[in-house]
Amino acid sequence: MKVVVLVSGGGSNLQALIDGQQDGSLPIEIAAVISNRPGVKGLDRARDNGISAELLDHKNFDSRDDFDASLMNLIDSFDAELIVLAGFMRILTPQFTGHYVGRMLNIHPSLLPKYQGLHTHQRALDAADSEHGVSVHFVTAELDGGPIAIQARVPVLLDDDANSLAKRVQAQEHVIYPLAVKWFALQRLTMKDNLAVLDNKVLPNNGYQIDTSV
Ligand code: GAR
């Protein structure tokens, strides 16, 4: 399955997908990586692995509508069946999300619907949560609000700060994002009637729960 990955930064989730493509565990071809920010490591990771690395700098556009329209044209030039947002830090227009509905995934570092938006790790600490985690969800017009495919939970430890908690969460990101992409590529994971469906069964609202203790 042809995939386009959108990044804004380091691209460690992109790397997990590249690794899966290269070791044969993921039945995908990453056709291109697109960044809205210049000079990011995610673009280097693409180039280092022979993948088209495209920059579409949002600062060169007058409006969100113009940027999203150009981004759509660029993505569609690669004939992708799946769009993967991997640390892509942009609010998307409804025209954009509508165009890719049911075939665009995002990873968000919280147990959605908790902590949509930014600074999720600090917010979990401030709320004295005993657990935190990460969600992979289908993208809809609602920010961080589409149907959840998979979640992984991690404990919040007494001496955690936002960095240590982020590291624990990221280790799980690199497990659940390739898994969600694999399930989608195998047509086991779909979105129907605004619900996430796995193997023809509607998933619970918080998605398939990964057991991180094993
Ligand atoms: C990841 O932690 C991802 O969950 C988060 O950005 C990071 C990107 O890391 N995404 C969001 O916050 C989206 N709202 P990466 O560039 O190393 O994959």
mmCIF file with all atom_site columns, C-alpha atoms and ligand atoms in Angstrom:
data_model
loop_
_atom_site.group_PDB
_atom_site.id
_atom_site.type_symbol
_atom_site.label_atom_id
_atom_site.label_alt_id
_atom_site.label_comp_id
_atom_site.label_asym_id
_atom_site.label_entity_id
_atom_site.label_seq_id
_atom_site.pdbx_PDB_ins_code
_atom_site.Cartn_x
_atom_site.Cartn_y
_atom_site.Cartn_z
_atom_site.occupancy
_atom_site.B_iso_or_equiv
_atom_site.pdbx_formal_charge
_atom_site.auth_seq_id
_atom_site.auth_comp_id
_atom_site.auth_asym_id
_atom_site.auth_atom_id
_atom_site.pdbx_PDB_model_num
ATOM   1   C CA . MET A 1 1   ? 0.000   0.000  0.000  1.00 0.00 ? 1   MET A CA 1
ATOM   2   C CA . LYS A 1 2   ? 1.296   3.428  -0.976 1.00 0.00 ? 2   LYS A CA 1
ATOM   3   C CA . VAL A 1 3   ? 1.662   5.762  1.996  1.00 0.00 ? 3   VAL A CA 1
ATOM   4   C CA . VAL A 1 4   ? 2.543   9.443  2.328  1.00 0.00 ? 4   VAL A CA 1
ATOM   5   C CA . VAL A 1 5   ? 3.875   10.539 5.724  1.00 0.00 ? 5   VAL A CA 1
ATOM   6   C CA . LEU A 1 6   ? 3.543   14.139 6.928  1.00 0.00 ? 6   LEU A CA 1
ATOM   7   C CA . VAL A 1 7   ? 6.019   15.432 9.528  1.00 0.00 ? 7   VAL A CA 1
ATOM   8   C CA . SER A 1 8   ? 6.990   18.704 11.191 1.00 0.00 ? 8   SER A CA 1
ATOM   9   C CA . GLY A 1 9   ? 9.990   17.577 13.210 1.00 0.00 ? 9   GLY A CA 1
ATOM   10  C CA . GLY A 1 10  ? 12.249  14.752 14.276 1.00 0.00 ? 10  GLY A CA 1
ATOM   11  C CA . GLY A 1 11  ? 10.344  11.930 12.664 1.00 0.00 ? 11  GLY A CA 1
ATOM   12  C CA . SER A 1 12  ? 10.958  9.114  15.145 1.00 0.00 ? 12  SER A CA 1
ATOM   13  C CA . ASN A 1 13  ? 7.513   7.722  14.279 1.00 0.00 ? 13  ASN A CA 1
ATOM   14  C CA . LEU A 1 14  ? 8.417   8.011  10.600 1.00 0.00 ? 14  LEU A CA 1
ATOM   15  C CA . GLN A 1 15  ? 11.578  6.031  11.384 1.00 0.00 ? 15  GLN A CA 1
ATOM   16  C CA . ALA A 1 16  ? 9.523   3.264  13.004 1.00 0.00 ? 16  ALA A CA 1
ATOM   17  C CA . LEU A 1 17  ? 7.531   3.014  9.762  1.00 0.00 ? 17  LEU A CA 1
ATOM   18  C CA . ILE A 1 18  ? 10.664  3.059  7.582  1.00 0.00 ? 18  ILE A CA 1
ATOM   19  C CA . ASP A 1 19  ? 12.142  0.282  9.739  1.00 0.00 ? 19  ASP A CA 1
ATOM   20  C CA . GLY A 1 20  ? 8.965   -1.784 9.357  1.00 0.00 ? 20  GLY A CA 1
ATOM   21  C CA . GLN A 1 21  ? 8.951   -1.254 5.594  1.00 0.00 ? 21  GLN A CA 1
ATOM   22  C CA . GLN A 1 22  ? 12.607  -2.280 5.353  1.00 0.00 ? 22  GLN A CA 1
ATOM   23  C CA . ASP A 1 23  ? 12.430  -5.371 7.564  1.00 0.00 ? 23  ASP A CA 1
ATOM   24  C CA . GLY A 1 24  ? 9.335   -6.571 5.706  1.00 0.00 ? 24  GLY A CA 1
ATOM   25  C CA . SER A 1 25  ? 6.976   -6.432 8.706  1.00 0.00 ? 25  SER A CA 1
ATOM   26  C CA . LEU A 1 26  ? 4.939   -3.587 7.141  1.00 0.00 ? 26  LEU A CA 1
ATOM   27  C CA . PRO A 1 27  ? 3.286   -4.170 3.741  1.00 0.00 ? 27  PRO A CA 1
ATOM   28  C CA . ILE A 1 28  ? 3.708   -0.526 2.702  1.00 0.00 ? 28  ILE A CA 1
ATOM   29  C CA . GLU A 1 29  ? 5.689   1.644  0.345  1.00 0.00 ? 29  GLU A CA 1
ATOM   30  C CA . ILE A 1 30  ? 6.390   5.094  1.748  1.00 0.00 ? 30  ILE A CA 1
ATOM   31  C CA . ALA A 1 31  ? 6.041   7.084  -1.466 1.00 0.00 ? 31  ALA A CA 1
ATOM   32  C CA . ALA A 1 32  ? 6.971   10.437 0.054  1.00 0.00 ? 32  ALA A CA 1
ATOM   33  C CA . VAL A 1 33  ? 7.604   12.330 3.248  1.00 0.00 ? 33  VAL A CA 1
ATOM   34  C CA . ILE A 1 34  ? 6.316   15.904 3.332  1.00 0.00 ? 34  ILE A CA 1
ATOM   35  C CA . SER A 1 35  ? 7.281   18.495 5.937  1.00 0.00 ? 35  SER A CA 1
ATOM   36  C CA . ASN A 1 36  ? 5.779   21.930 6.518  1.00 0.00 ? 36  ASN A CA 1
ATOM   37  C CA . ARG A 1 37  ? 9.018   23.023 8.218  1.00 0.00 ? 37  ARG A CA 1
ATOM   38  C CA . PRO A 1 38  ? 12.452  23.319 6.579  1.00 0.00 ? 38  PRO A CA 1
ATOM   39  C CA . GLY A 1 39  ? 15.549  21.589 7.925  1.00 0.00 ? 39  GLY A CA 1
ATOM   40  C CA . VAL A 1 40  ? 13.837  18.985 10.070 1.00 0.00 ? 40  VAL A CA 1
ATOM   41  C CA . LYS A 1 41  ? 15.341  15.584 10.816 1.00 0.00 ? 41  LYS A CA 1
ATOM   42  C CA . GLY A 1 42  ? 12.262  13.855 9.400  1.00 0.00 ? 42  GLY A CA 1
ATOM   43  C CA . LEU A 1 43  ? 13.277  15.030 5.900  1.00 0.00 ? 43  LEU A CA 1
ATOM   44  C CA . ASP A 1 44  ? 16.836  13.736 6.438  1.00 0.00 ? 44  ASP A CA 1
ATOM   45  C CA . ARG A 1 45  ? 15.471  10.367 7.488  1.00 0.00 ? 45  ARG A CA 1
ATOM   46  C CA . ALA A 1 46  ? 13.500  10.192 4.225  1.00 0.00 ? 46  ALA A CA 1
ATOM   47  C CA . ARG A 1 47  ? 16.485  11.176 2.056  1.00 0.00 ? 47  ARG A CA 1
ATOM   48  C CA . ASP A 1 48  ? 18.806  8.772  3.898  1.00 0.00 ? 48  ASP A CA 1
ATOM   49  C CA . ASN A 1 49  ? 16.419  5.960  3.008  1.00 0.00 ? 49  ASN A CA 1
ATOM   50  C CA . GLY A 1 50  ? 15.851  6.862  -0.642 1.00 0.00 ? 50  GLY A CA 1
ATOM   51  C CA . ILE A 1 51  ? 12.344  8.237  -0.064 1.00 0.00 ? 51  ILE A CA 1
ATOM   52  C CA . SER A 1 52  ? 11.135  11.441 -1.771 1.00 0.00 ? 52  SER A CA 1
ATOM   53  C CA . ALA A 1 53  ? 11.553  14.268 0.741  1.00 0.00 ? 53  ALA A CA 1
ATOM   54  C CA . GLU A 1 54  ? 9.287   17.238 0.031  1.00 0.00 ? 54  GLU A CA 1
ATOM   55  C CA . LEU A 1 55  ? 9.169   20.604 1.758  1.00 0.00 ? 55  LEU A CA 1
ATOM   56  C CA . LEU A 1 56  ? 6.001   22.683 1.650  1.00 0.00 ? 56  LEU A CA 1
ATOM   57  C CA . ASP A 1 57  ? 6.706   25.586 3.985  1.00 0.00 ? 57  ASP A CA 1
ATOM   58  C CA . HIS A 1 58  ? 3.430   26.914 5.395  1.00 0.00 ? 58  HIS A CA 1
ATOM   59  C CA . LYS A 1 59  ? 5.109   30.321 5.861  1.00 0.00 ? 59  LYS A CA 1
ATOM   60  C CA . ASN A 1 60  ? 5.052   30.776 2.086  1.00 0.00 ? 60  ASN A CA 1
ATOM   61  C CA . PHE A 1 61  ? 1.238   30.756 2.008  1.00 0.00 ? 61  PHE A CA 1
ATOM   62  C CA . ASP A 1 62  ? -1.157  33.619 2.753  1.00 0.00 ? 62  ASP A CA 1
ATOM   63  C CA . SER A 1 63  ? -3.893  31.474 4.203  1.00 0.00 ? 63  SER A CA 1
ATOM   64  C CA . ARG A 1 64  ? -4.550  28.072 5.727  1.00 0.00 ? 64  ARG A CA 1
ATOM   65  C CA . ASP A 1 65  ? -6.885  27.306 2.804  1.00 0.00 ? 65  ASP A CA 1
ATOM   66  C CA . ASP A 1 66  ? -4.115  27.995 0.258  1.00 0.00 ? 66  ASP A CA 1
ATOM   67  C CA . PHE A 1 67  ? -1.602  25.869 2.136  1.00 0.00 ? 67  PHE A CA 1
ATOM   68  C CA . ASP A 1 68  ? -3.984  22.943 2.551  1.00 0.00 ? 68  ASP A CA 1
ATOM   69  C CA . ALA A 1 69  ? -4.991  23.082 -1.123 1.00 0.00 ? 69  ALA A CA 1
ATOM   70  C CA . SER A 1 70  ? -1.325  22.902 -2.201 1.00 0.00 ? 70  SER A CA 1
ATOM   71  C CA . LEU A 1 71  ? -0.628  20.153 0.304  1.00 0.00 ? 71  LEU A CA 1
ATOM   72  C CA . MET A 1 72  ? -3.546  18.162 -1.087 1.00 0.00 ? 72  MET A CA 1
ATOM   73  C CA . ASN A 1 73  ? -2.184  18.535 -4.641 1.00 0.00 ? 73  ASN A CA 1
ATOM   74  C CA . LEU A 1 74  ? 1.269   17.430 -3.549 1.00 0.00 ? 74  LEU A CA 1
ATOM   75  C CA . ILE A 1 75  ? -0.021  14.415 -1.596 1.00 0.00 ? 75  ILE A CA 1
ATOM   76  C CA . ASP A 1 76  ? -2.309  13.347 -4.439 1.00 0.00 ? 76  ASP A CA 1
ATOM   77  C CA . SER A 1 77  ? 0.570   13.469 -6.930 1.00 0.00 ? 77  SER A CA 1
ATOM   78  C CA . PHE A 1 78  ? 1.927   10.371 -5.140 1.00 0.00 ? 78  PHE A CA 1
ATOM   79  C CA . ASP A 1 79  ? -1.322  8.332  -5.466 1.00 0.00 ? 79  ASP A CA 1
ATOM   80  C CA . ALA A 1 80  ? -1.284  7.472  -1.780 1.00 0.00 ? 80  ALA A CA 1
ATOM   81  C CA . GLU A 1 81  ? -3.946  5.205  -0.322 1.00 0.00 ? 81  GLU A CA 1
ATOM   82  C CA . LEU A 1 82  ? -3.051  6.149  3.253  1.00 0.00 ? 82  LEU A CA 1
ATOM   83  C CA . ILE A 1 83  ? -1.897  9.461  4.722  1.00 0.00 ? 83  ILE A CA 1
ATOM   84  C CA . VAL A 1 84  ? 0.007   9.191  8.000  1.00 0.00 ? 84  VAL A CA 1
ATOM   85  C CA . LEU A 1 85  ? 0.401   12.263 10.207 1.00 0.00 ? 85  LEU A CA 1
ATOM   86  C CA . ALA A 1 86  ? 3.555   11.655 12.254 1.00 0.00 ? 86  ALA A CA 1
ATOM   87  C CA . GLY A 1 87  ? 4.133   14.703 14.426 1.00 0.00 ? 87  GLY A CA 1
ATOM   88  C CA . PHE A 1 88  ? 2.546   16.975 11.810 1.00 0.00 ? 88  PHE A CA 1
ATOM   89  C CA . MET A 1 89  ? 1.786   20.071 13.870 1.00 0.00 ? 89  MET A CA 1
ATOM   90  C CA . ARG A 1 90  ? -0.854  21.848 11.803 1.00 0.00 ? 90  ARG A CA 1
ATOM   91  C CA . ILE A 1 91  ? -4.542  22.468 12.268 1.00 0.00 ? 91  ILE A CA 1
ATOM   92  C CA . LEU A 1 92  ? -6.217  21.156 9.126  1.00 0.00 ? 92  LEU A CA 1
ATOM   93  C CA . THR A 1 93  ? -9.151  22.674 7.219  1.00 0.00 ? 93  THR A CA 1
ATOM   94  C CA . PRO A 1 94  ? -12.398 20.678 6.887  1.00 0.00 ? 94  PRO A CA 1
ATOM   95  C CA . GLN A 1 95  ? -11.799 20.585 3.107  1.00 0.00 ? 95  GLN A CA 1
ATOM   96  C CA . PHE A 1 96  ? -8.525  18.787 3.746  1.00 0.00 ? 96  PHE A CA 1
ATOM   97  C CA . THR A 1 97  ? -9.785  16.346 6.368  1.00 0.00 ? 97  THR A CA 1
ATOM   98  C CA . GLY A 1 98  ? -12.904 15.670 4.271  1.00 0.00 ? 98  GLY A CA 1
ATOM   99  C CA . HIS A 1 99  ? -10.802 14.780 1.235  1.00 0.00 ? 99  HIS A CA 1
ATOM   100 C CA . TYR A 1 100 ? -8.925  12.054 3.148  1.00 0.00 ? 100 TYR A CA 1
ATOM   101 C CA . VAL A 1 101 ? -11.609 10.887 5.534  1.00 0.00 ? 101 VAL A CA 1
ATOM   102 C CA . GLY A 1 102 ? -11.219 7.193  6.365  1.00 0.00 ? 102 GLY A CA 1
ATOM   103 C CA . ARG A 1 103 ? -7.679  7.083  4.955  1.00 0.00 ? 103 ARG A CA 1
ATOM   104 C CA . MET A 1 104 ? -5.730  9.461  7.176  1.00 0.00 ? 104 MET A CA 1
ATOM   105 C CA . LEU A 1 105 ? -4.301  8.476  10.575 1.00 0.00 ? 105 LEU A CA 1
ATOM   106 C CA . ASN A 1 106 ? -2.779  10.623 13.327 1.00 0.00 ? 106 ASN A CA 1
ATOM   107 C CA . ILE A 1 107 ? -0.858  9.813  16.486 1.00 0.00 ? 107 ILE A CA 1
ATOM   108 C CA . HIS A 1 108 ? -1.525  11.932 19.550 1.00 0.00 ? 108 HIS A CA 1
ATOM   109 C CA . PRO A 1 109 ? 0.410   11.685 22.813 1.00 0.00 ? 109 PRO A CA 1
ATOM   110 C CA . SER A 1 110 ? -2.481  11.298 25.254 1.00 0.00 ? 110 SER A CA 1
ATOM   111 C CA . LEU A 1 111 ? -5.286  8.959  26.142 1.00 0.00 ? 111 LEU A CA 1
ATOM   112 C CA . LEU A 1 112 ? -7.861  10.733 23.976 1.00 0.00 ? 112 LEU A CA 1
ATOM   113 C CA . PRO A 1 113 ? -10.357 12.249 24.502 1.00 0.00 ? 113 PRO A CA 1
ATOM   114 C CA . LYS A 1 114 ? -8.181  13.572 27.332 1.00 0.00 ? 114 LYS A CA 1
ATOM   115 C CA . TYR A 1 115 ? -5.700  16.331 26.499 1.00 0.00 ? 115 TYR A CA 1
ATOM   116 C CA . GLN A 1 116 ? -6.409  17.274 22.915 1.00 0.00 ? 116 GLN A CA 1
ATOM   117 C CA . GLY A 1 117 ? -3.972  19.898 21.646 1.00 0.00 ? 117 GLY A CA 1
ATOM   118 C CA . LEU A 1 118 ? -0.517  20.671 23.037 1.00 0.00 ? 118 LEU A CA 1
ATOM   119 C CA . HIS A 1 119 ? 1.596   19.987 26.166 1.00 0.00 ? 119 HIS A CA 1
ATOM   120 C CA . THR A 1 120 ? -0.129  16.701 26.885 1.00 0.00 ? 120 THR A CA 1
ATOM   121 C CA . HIS A 1 121 ? 2.592   15.255 29.137 1.00 0.00 ? 121 HIS A CA 1
ATOM   122 C CA . GLN A 1 122 ? 2.721   18.312 31.400 1.00 0.00 ? 122 GLN A CA 1
ATOM   123 C CA . ARG A 1 123 ? -1.064  18.383 31.575 1.00 0.00 ? 123 ARG A CA 1
ATOM   124 C CA . ALA A 1 124 ? -1.167  14.734 32.683 1.00 0.00 ? 124 ALA A CA 1
ATOM   125 C CA . LEU A 1 125 ? 1.420   15.548 35.380 1.00 0.00 ? 125 LEU A CA 1
ATOM   126 C CA . ASP A 1 126 ? -0.439  18.683 36.510 1.00 0.00 ? 126 ASP A CA 1
ATOM   127 C CA . ALA A 1 127 ? -3.627  16.645 36.860 1.00 0.00 ? 127 ALA A CA 1
ATOM   128 C CA . ALA A 1 128 ? -1.724  14.034 38.964 1.00 0.00 ? 128 ALA A CA 1
ATOM   129 C CA . ASP A 1 129 ? -2.923  11.286 36.612 1.00 0.00 ? 129 ASP A CA 1
ATOM   130 C CA . SER A 1 130 ? -1.651  7.832  37.549 1.00 0.00 ? 130 SER A CA 1
ATOM   131 C CA . GLU A 1 131 ? -1.591  6.764  33.910 1.00 0.00 ? 131 GLU A CA 1
ATOM   132 C CA . HIS A 1 132 ? -1.007  8.447  30.589 1.00 0.00 ? 132 HIS A CA 1
ATOM   133 C CA . GLY A 1 133 ? -0.500  7.186  27.063 1.00 0.00 ? 133 GLY A CA 1
ATOM   134 C CA . VAL A 1 134 ? -0.926  7.566  23.347 1.00 0.00 ? 134 VAL A CA 1
ATOM   135 C CA . SER A 1 135 ? -3.690  7.173  20.784 1.00 0.00 ? 135 SER A CA 1
ATOM   136 C CA . VAL A 1 136 ? -3.761  6.471  17.060 1.00 0.00 ? 136 VAL A CA 1
ATOM   137 C CA . HIS A 1 137 ? -6.953  7.767  15.504 1.00 0.00 ? 137 HIS A CA 1
ATOM   138 C CA . PHE A 1 138 ? -8.588  8.430  12.155 1.00 0.00 ? 138 PHE A CA 1
ATOM   139 C CA . VAL A 1 139 ? -8.511  12.123 11.288 1.00 0.00 ? 139 VAL A CA 1
ATOM   140 C CA . THR A 1 140 ? -11.806 13.976 10.999 1.00 0.00 ? 140 THR A CA 1
ATOM   141 C CA . ALA A 1 141 ? -12.651 17.684 11.007 1.00 0.00 ? 141 ALA A CA 1
ATOM   142 C CA . GLU A 1 142 ? -12.590 17.702 14.812 1.00 0.00 ? 142 GLU A CA 1
ATOM   143 C CA . LEU A 1 143 ? -9.043  18.385 16.122 1.00 0.00 ? 143 LEU A CA 1
ATOM   144 C CA . ASP A 1 144 ? -7.659  15.201 17.747 1.00 0.00 ? 144 ASP A CA 1
ATOM   145 C CA . GLY A 1 145 ? -11.253 13.994 17.757 1.00 0.00 ? 145 GLY A CA 1
ATOM   146 C CA . GLY A 1 146 ? -11.681 11.233 15.147 1.00 0.00 ? 146 GLY A CA 1
ATOM   147 C CA . PRO A 1 147 ? -12.431 7.587  15.951 1.00 0.00 ? 147 PRO A CA 1
ATOM   148 C CA . ILE A 1 148 ? -9.662  5.956  17.980 1.00 0.00 ? 148 ILE A CA 1
ATOM   149 C CA . ALA A 1 149 ? -8.000  2.847  16.527 1.00 0.00 ? 149 ALA A CA 1
ATOM   150 C CA . ILE A 1 150 ? -5.417  1.909  19.183 1.00 0.00 ? 150 ILE A CA 1
ATOM   151 C CA . GLN A 1 151 ? -4.312  3.164  22.587 1.00 0.00 ? 151 GLN A CA 1
ATOM   152 C CA . ALA A 1 152 ? -1.336  2.234  24.750 1.00 0.00 ? 152 ALA A CA 1
ATOM   153 C CA . ARG A 1 153 ? -1.179  3.196  28.431 1.00 0.00 ? 153 ARG A CA 1
ATOM   154 C CA . VAL A 1 154 ? 1.906   3.872  30.521 1.00 0.00 ? 154 VAL A CA 1
ATOM   155 C CA . PRO A 1 155 ? 2.215   4.486  34.260 1.00 0.00 ? 155 PRO A CA 1
ATOM   156 C CA . VAL A 1 156 ? 3.045   7.988  35.523 1.00 0.00 ? 156 VAL A CA 1
ATOM   157 C CA . LEU A 1 157 ? 5.879   7.623  38.064 1.00 0.00 ? 157 LEU A CA 1
ATOM   158 C CA . LEU A 1 158 ? 6.379   9.785  41.130 1.00 0.00 ? 158 LEU A CA 1
ATOM   159 C CA . ASP A 1 159 ? 9.626   11.340 39.900 1.00 0.00 ? 159 ASP A CA 1
ATOM   160 C CA . ASP A 1 160 ? 8.461   11.890 36.298 1.00 0.00 ? 160 ASP A CA 1
ATOM   161 C CA . ASP A 1 161 ? 8.862   15.190 34.532 1.00 0.00 ? 161 ASP A CA 1
ATOM   162 C CA . ALA A 1 162 ? 7.417   15.956 31.096 1.00 0.00 ? 162 ALA A CA 1
ATOM   163 C CA . ASN A 1 163 ? 10.592  14.639 29.400 1.00 0.00 ? 163 ASN A CA 1
ATOM   164 C CA . SER A 1 164 ? 10.758  11.298 31.164 1.00 0.00 ? 164 SER A CA 1
ATOM   165 C CA . LEU A 1 165 ? 7.042   10.773 30.646 1.00 0.00 ? 165 LEU A CA 1
ATOM   166 C CA . ALA A 1 166 ? 7.316   11.716 26.958 1.00 0.00 ? 166 ALA A CA 1
ATOM   167 C CA . LYS A 1 167 ? 10.078  9.107  26.506 1.00 0.00 ? 167 LYS A CA 1
ATOM   168 C CA . ARG A 1 168 ? 7.933   6.374  28.039 1.00 0.00 ? 168 ARG A CA 1
ATOM   169 C CA . VAL A 1 169 ? 5.021   7.366  25.802 1.00 0.00 ? 169 VAL A CA 1
ATOM   170 C CA . GLN A 1 170 ? 7.195   7.575  22.685 1.00 0.00 ? 170 GLN A CA 1
ATOM   171 C CA . ALA A 1 171 ? 8.426   4.014  23.155 1.00 0.00 ? 171 ALA A CA 1
ATOM   172 C CA . GLN A 1 172 ? 4.786   2.953  22.878 1.00 0.00 ? 172 GLN A CA 1
ATOM   173 C CA . GLU A 1 173 ? 4.179   5.265  19.901 1.00 0.00 ? 173 GLU A CA 1
ATOM   174 C CA . HIS A 1 174 ? 6.767   3.299  17.969 1.00 0.00 ? 174 HIS A CA 1
ATOM   175 C CA . VAL A 1 175 ? 4.841   0.108  18.698 1.00 0.00 ? 175 VAL A CA 1
ATOM   176 C CA . ILE A 1 176 ? 1.255   1.159  18.066 1.00 0.00 ? 176 ILE A CA 1
ATOM   177 C CA . TYR A 1 177 ? 1.704   3.358  14.997 1.00 0.00 ? 177 TYR A CA 1
ATOM   178 C CA . PRO A 1 178 ? 3.316   0.636  12.862 1.00 0.00 ? 178 PRO A CA 1
ATOM   179 C CA . LEU A 1 179 ? 0.653   -1.775 14.113 1.00 0.00 ? 179 LEU A CA 1
ATOM   180 C CA . ALA A 1 180 ? -2.212  0.541  13.128 1.00 0.00 ? 180 ALA A CA 1
ATOM   181 C CA . VAL A 1 181 ? -0.620  1.167  9.722  1.00 0.00 ? 181 VAL A CA 1
ATOM   182 C CA . LYS A 1 182 ? -0.153  -2.566 9.221  1.00 0.00 ? 182 LYS A CA 1
ATOM   183 C CA . TRP A 1 183 ? -3.791  -3.287 10.089 1.00 0.00 ? 183 TRP A CA 1
ATOM   184 C CA . PHE A 1 184 ? -4.916  -0.540 7.709  1.00 0.00 ? 184 PHE A CA 1
ATOM   185 C CA . ALA A 1 185 ? -2.682  -1.810 4.893  1.00 0.00 ? 185 ALA A CA 1
ATOM   186 C CA . LEU A 1 186 ? -4.075  -5.325 5.383  1.00 0.00 ? 186 LEU A CA 1
ATOM   187 C CA . GLN A 1 187 ? -7.594  -3.811 5.265  1.00 0.00 ? 187 GLN A CA 1
ATOM   188 C CA . ARG A 1 188 ? -8.281  -5.118 8.761  1.00 0.00 ? 188 ARG A CA 1
ATOM   189 C CA . LEU A 1 189 ? -8.689  -1.578 10.146 1.00 0.00 ? 189 LEU A CA 1
ATOM   190 C CA . THR A 1 190 ? -11.252 0.701  8.534  1.00 0.00 ? 190 THR A CA 1
ATOM   191 C CA . MET A 1 191 ? -13.454 3.642  9.407  1.00 0.00 ? 191 MET A CA 1
ATOM   192 C CA . LYS A 1 192 ? -17.215 3.229  8.903  1.00 0.00 ? 192 LYS A CA 1
ATOM   193 C CA . ASP A 1 193 ? -19.992 5.610  9.999  1.00 0.00 ? 193 ASP A CA 1
ATOM   194 C CA . ASN A 1 194 ? -17.443 7.613  12.007 1.00 0.00 ? 194 ASN A CA 1
ATOM   195 C CA . LEU A 1 195 ? -16.401 4.491  13.957 1.00 0.00 ? 195 LEU A CA 1
ATOM   196 C CA . ALA A 1 196 ? -13.125 2.572  13.932 1.00 0.00 ? 196 ALA A CA 1
ATOM   197 C CA . VAL A 1 197 ? -13.639 -1.035 12.834 1.00 0.00 ? 197 VAL A CA 1
ATOM   198 C CA . LEU A 1 198 ? -11.167 -3.903 13.281 1.00 0.00 ? 198 LEU A CA 1
ATOM   199 C CA . ASP A 1 199 ? -11.810 -7.265 11.620 1.00 0.00 ? 199 ASP A CA 1
ATOM   200 C CA . ASN A 1 200 ? -15.432 -6.229 10.950 1.00 0.00 ? 200 ASN A CA 1
ATOM   201 C CA . LYS A 1 201 ? -16.070 -5.426 14.619 1.00 0.00 ? 201 LYS A CA 1
ATOM   202 C CA . VAL A 1 202 ? -16.641 -1.883 15.841 1.00 0.00 ? 202 VAL A CA 1
ATOM   203 C CA . LEU A 1 203 ? -13.902 -0.947 18.299 1.00 0.00 ? 203 LEU A CA 1
ATOM   204 C CA . PRO A 1 204 ? -14.746 0.568  21.682 1.00 0.00 ? 204 PRO A CA 1
ATOM   205 C CA . ASN A 1 205 ? -14.651 4.381  21.880 1.00 0.00 ? 205 ASN A CA 1
ATOM   206 C CA . ASN A 1 206 ? -11.094 4.306  23.261 1.00 0.00 ? 206 ASN A CA 1
ATOM   207 C CA . GLY A 1 207 ? -9.910  1.892  20.575 1.00 0.00 ? 207 GLY A CA 1
ATOM   208 C CA . TYR A 1 208 ? -8.032  -1.397 20.747 1.00 0.00 ? 208 TYR A CA 1
ATOM   209 C CA . GLN A 1 209 ? -6.100  -1.456 24.026 1.00 0.00 ? 209 GLN A CA 1
ATOM   210 C CA . ILE A 1 210 ? -2.489  -2.636 23.819 1.00 0.00 ? 210 ILE A CA 1
ATOM   211 C CA . ASP A 1 211 ? -1.162  -4.410 26.867 1.00 0.00 ? 211 ASP A CA 1
ATOM   212 C CA . THR A 1 212 ? 2.161   -2.677 27.546 1.00 0.00 ? 212 THR A CA 1
ATOM   213 C CA . SER A 1 213 ? 3.101   -4.949 30.457 1.00 0.00 ? 213 SER A CA 1
ATOM   214 C CA . VAL A 1 214 ? 4.198   -7.824 28.194 1.00 0.00 ? 214 VAL A CA 1
HETATM 215 C C1 . GAR B 2 .   ? 5.015   12.494 18.786 1.00 0.00 ? 1   GAR B C1 1
HETATM 216 O O1 . GAR B 2 .   ? 5.201   12.353 20.167 1.00 0.00 ? 1   GAR B O1 1
HETATM 217 C C2 . GAR B 2 .   ? 3.541   12.606 18.450 1.00 0.00 ? 1   GAR B C2 1
HETATM 218 O O2 . GAR B 2 .   ? 2.737   11.870 19.329 1.00 0.00 ? 1   GAR B O2 1
HETATM 219 C C3 . GAR B 2 .   ? 3.303   14.081 18.614 1.00 0.00 ? 1   GAR B C3 1
HETATM 220 O O3 . GAR B 2 .   ? 4.461   14.686 18.090 1.00 0.00 ? 1   GAR B O3 1
HETATM 221 C C4 . GAR B 2 .   ? 5.575   13.832 18.313 1.00 0.00 ? 1   GAR B C4 1
HETATM 222 C C5 . GAR B 2 .   ? 6.355   13.699 17.040 1.00 0.00 ? 1   GAR B C5 1
HETATM 223 O O4 . GAR B 2 .   ? 7.522   12.968 17.259 1.00 0.00 ? 1   GAR B O4 1
HETATM 224 N N1 . GAR B 2 .   ? 2.145   14.510 17.910 1.00 0.00 ? 1   GAR B N1 1
HETATM 225 C C6 . GAR B 2 .   ? 1.302   15.456 18.334 1.00 0.00 ? 1   GAR B C6 1
HETATM 226 O O5 . GAR B 2 .   ? 1.493   16.066 19.362 1.00 0.00 ? 1   GAR B O5 1
HETATM 227 C C7 . GAR B 2 .   ? 0.121   15.712 17.436 1.00 0.00 ? 1   GAR B C7 1
HETATM 228 N N2 . GAR B 2 .   ? -0.840  16.545 18.059 1.00 0.00 ? 1   GAR B N2 1
HETATM 229 P P1 . GAR B 2 .   ? 8.360   12.414 16.039 1.00 0.00 ? 1   GAR B P1 1
HETATM 230 O O6 . GAR B 2 .   ? 8.563   13.576 15.067 1.00 0.00 ? 1   GAR B O6 1
HETATM 231 O O7 . GAR B 2 .   ? 9.660   11.984 16.669 1.00 0.00 ? 1   GAR B O7 1
HETATM 232 O O8 . GAR B 2 .   ? 7.605   11.271 15.428 1.00 0.00 ? 1   GAR B O8 1
#
